[in-house]
Amino acid sequence: MPRLAVIGNLARDLVGDAPPRVGGGPFHAARALRVLSHPAVLAVKLGEEDRRPFIRRLIELGLPVHSRSSKTTATFSF
């Protein structure tokens, strides 16, 4: 099966009083690909302040991750 690349911006999700958590299309696609055991690579963009915790969460999903810095990370509040 050919490899798939998921490309996009990560998001910082704020839910209630909980600490910020990683979100956005690439993160949720990676979660689905992990369950499906489909080979893929992630190419993401995010703000420098979120790099360490968010990239760590992506790496924990077991897919190769390539990232670029942005001035900010999009934030969504629920």
PDB file of C-alpha atoms in Angstrom:
ATOM      1  CA  MET A   1       0.000   0.000   0.000  1.00  0.00           C
ATOM      2  CA  PRO A   2       1.474   3.426  -0.898  1.00  0.00           C
ATOM      3  CA  ARG A   3       2.424   5.835   1.868  1.00  0.00           C
ATOM      4  CA  LEU A   4       0.145   8.703   2.630  1.00  0.00           C
ATOM      5  CA  ALA A   5       1.181  12.220   3.642  1.00  0.00           C
ATOM      6  CA  VAL A   6      -1.065  14.264   5.906  1.00  0.00           C
ATOM      7  CA  ILE A   7      -0.224  17.965   5.605  1.00  0.00           C
ATOM      8  CA  GLY A   8      -1.730  20.795   7.627  1.00  0.00           C
ATOM      9  CA  ASN A   9      -1.757  23.054  10.641  1.00  0.00           C
ATOM     10  CA  LEU A  10      -2.105  21.746  14.162  1.00  0.00           C
ATOM     11  CA  ALA A  11      -4.470  23.489  16.556  1.00  0.00           C
ATOM     12  CA  ARG A  12      -4.486  24.210  20.263  1.00  0.00           C
ATOM     13  CA  ASP A  13      -7.817  23.063  21.700  1.00  0.00           C
ATOM     14  CA  LEU A  14      -9.042  24.625  24.931  1.00  0.00           C
ATOM     15  CA  VAL A  15     -11.787  22.587  26.589  1.00  0.00           C
ATOM     16  CA  GLY A  16     -13.246  23.952  29.809  1.00  0.00           C
ATOM     17  CA  ASP A  17     -10.598  24.517  32.468  1.00  0.00           C
ATOM     18  CA  ALA A  18      -8.346  21.700  31.211  1.00  0.00           C
ATOM     19  CA  PRO A  19      -4.812  22.458  29.997  1.00  0.00           C
ATOM     20  CA  PRO A  20      -4.416  23.126  26.247  1.00  0.00           C
ATOM     21  CA  ARG A  21      -4.323  19.997  24.103  1.00  0.00           C
ATOM     22  CA  VAL A  22      -3.289  19.231  20.556  1.00  0.00           C
ATOM     23  CA  GLY A  23      -5.979  19.222  17.886  1.00  0.00           C
ATOM     24  CA  GLY A  24      -6.490  19.944  14.217  1.00  0.00           C
ATOM     25  CA  GLY A  25      -6.913  17.831  11.139  1.00  0.00           C
ATOM     26  CA  PRO A  26      -3.417  16.281  11.004  1.00  0.00           C
ATOM     27  CA  PHE A  27      -3.615  15.118  14.625  1.00  0.00           C
ATOM     28  CA  HIS A  28      -7.010  13.476  14.243  1.00  0.00           C
ATOM     29  CA  ALA A  29      -6.053  11.950  10.876  1.00  0.00           C
ATOM     30  CA  ALA A  30      -2.944  10.475  12.513  1.00  0.00           C
ATOM     31  CA  ARG A  31      -5.083   8.924  15.251  1.00  0.00           C
ATOM     32  CA  ALA A  32      -7.300   7.261  12.629  1.00  0.00           C
ATOM     33  CA  LEU A  33      -4.341   6.066  10.540  1.00  0.00           C
ATOM     34  CA  ARG A  34      -2.785   4.514  13.631  1.00  0.00           C
ATOM     35  CA  VAL A  35      -5.944   2.496  14.322  1.00  0.00           C
ATOM     36  CA  LEU A  36      -6.042   1.417  10.666  1.00  0.00           C
ATOM     37  CA  SER A  37      -2.303   0.558  10.706  1.00  0.00           C
ATOM     38  CA  HIS A  38      -1.904   2.573   7.503  1.00  0.00           C
ATOM     39  CA  PRO A  39       1.638   3.809   6.751  1.00  0.00           C
ATOM     40  CA  ALA A  40       1.758   7.594   6.632  1.00  0.00           C
ATOM     41  CA  VAL A  41       3.933  10.612   7.310  1.00  0.00           C
ATOM     42  CA  LEU A  42       2.820  13.875   8.912  1.00  0.00           C
ATOM     43  CA  ALA A  43       3.892  17.355   7.831  1.00  0.00           C
ATOM     44  CA  VAL A  44       2.592  19.963  10.248  1.00  0.00           C
ATOM     45  CA  LYS A  45       2.953  23.610  11.131  1.00  0.00           C
ATOM     46  CA  LEU A  46       2.517  25.112  14.602  1.00  0.00           C
ATOM     47  CA  GLY A  47       3.654  27.921  16.861  1.00  0.00           C
ATOM     48  CA  GLU A  48       6.981  27.580  18.619  1.00  0.00           C
ATOM     49  CA  GLU A  49       5.398  27.724  22.099  1.00  0.00           C
ATOM     50  CA  ASP A  50       3.415  24.540  21.367  1.00  0.00           C
ATOM     51  CA  ARG A  51       6.160  22.629  19.570  1.00  0.00           C
ATOM     52  CA  ARG A  52       7.526  20.457  22.376  1.00  0.00           C
ATOM     53  CA  PRO A  53       4.271  19.105  23.890  1.00  0.00           C
ATOM     54  CA  PHE A  54       2.338  18.819  20.622  1.00  0.00           C
ATOM     55  CA  ILE A  55       5.079  17.163  18.572  1.00  0.00           C
ATOM     56  CA  ARG A  56       5.620  14.697  21.421  1.00  0.00           C
ATOM     57  CA  ARG A  57       1.910  13.721  21.235  1.00  0.00           C
ATOM     58  CA  LEU A  58       2.225  13.148  17.479  1.00  0.00           C
ATOM     59  CA  ILE A  59       5.367  11.052  17.848  1.00  0.00           C
ATOM     60  CA  GLU A  60       3.560   8.904  20.439  1.00  0.00           C
ATOM     61  CA  LEU A  61       1.145   7.897  17.659  1.00  0.00           C
ATOM     62  CA  GLY A  62       4.048   6.152  15.908  1.00  0.00           C
ATOM     63  CA  LEU A  63       4.103   8.073  12.625  1.00  0.00           C
ATOM     64  CA  PRO A  64       7.060  10.033  11.223  1.00  0.00           C
ATOM     65  CA  VAL A  65       6.592  13.766  11.840  1.00  0.00           C
ATOM     66  CA  HIS A  66       8.055  16.735   9.958  1.00  0.00           C
ATOM     67  CA  SER A  67       7.256  20.163  11.377  1.00  0.00           C
ATOM     68  CA  ARG A  68       7.700  23.832  10.571  1.00  0.00           C
ATOM     69  CA  SER A  69       7.357  26.820  12.856  1.00  0.00           C
ATOM     70  CA  SER A  70       4.650  29.424  12.615  1.00  0.00           C
ATOM     71  CA  LYS A  71       4.218  32.640  14.599  1.00  0.00           C
ATOM     72  CA  THR A  72       1.184  31.159  16.363  1.00  0.00           C
ATOM     73  CA  THR A  73      -0.917  28.024  16.618  1.00  0.00           C
ATOM     74  CA  ALA A  74      -4.599  28.312  15.752  1.00  0.00           C
ATOM     75  CA  THR A  75      -6.647  28.054  18.942  1.00  0.00           C
ATOM     76  CA  PHE A  76     -10.165  26.736  19.388  1.00  0.00           C
ATOM     77  CA  SER A  77     -12.104  27.060  22.610  1.00  0.00           C
ATOM     78  CA  PHE A  78     -15.012  24.790  23.541  1.00  0.00           C
TER      79      PHE A  78
END
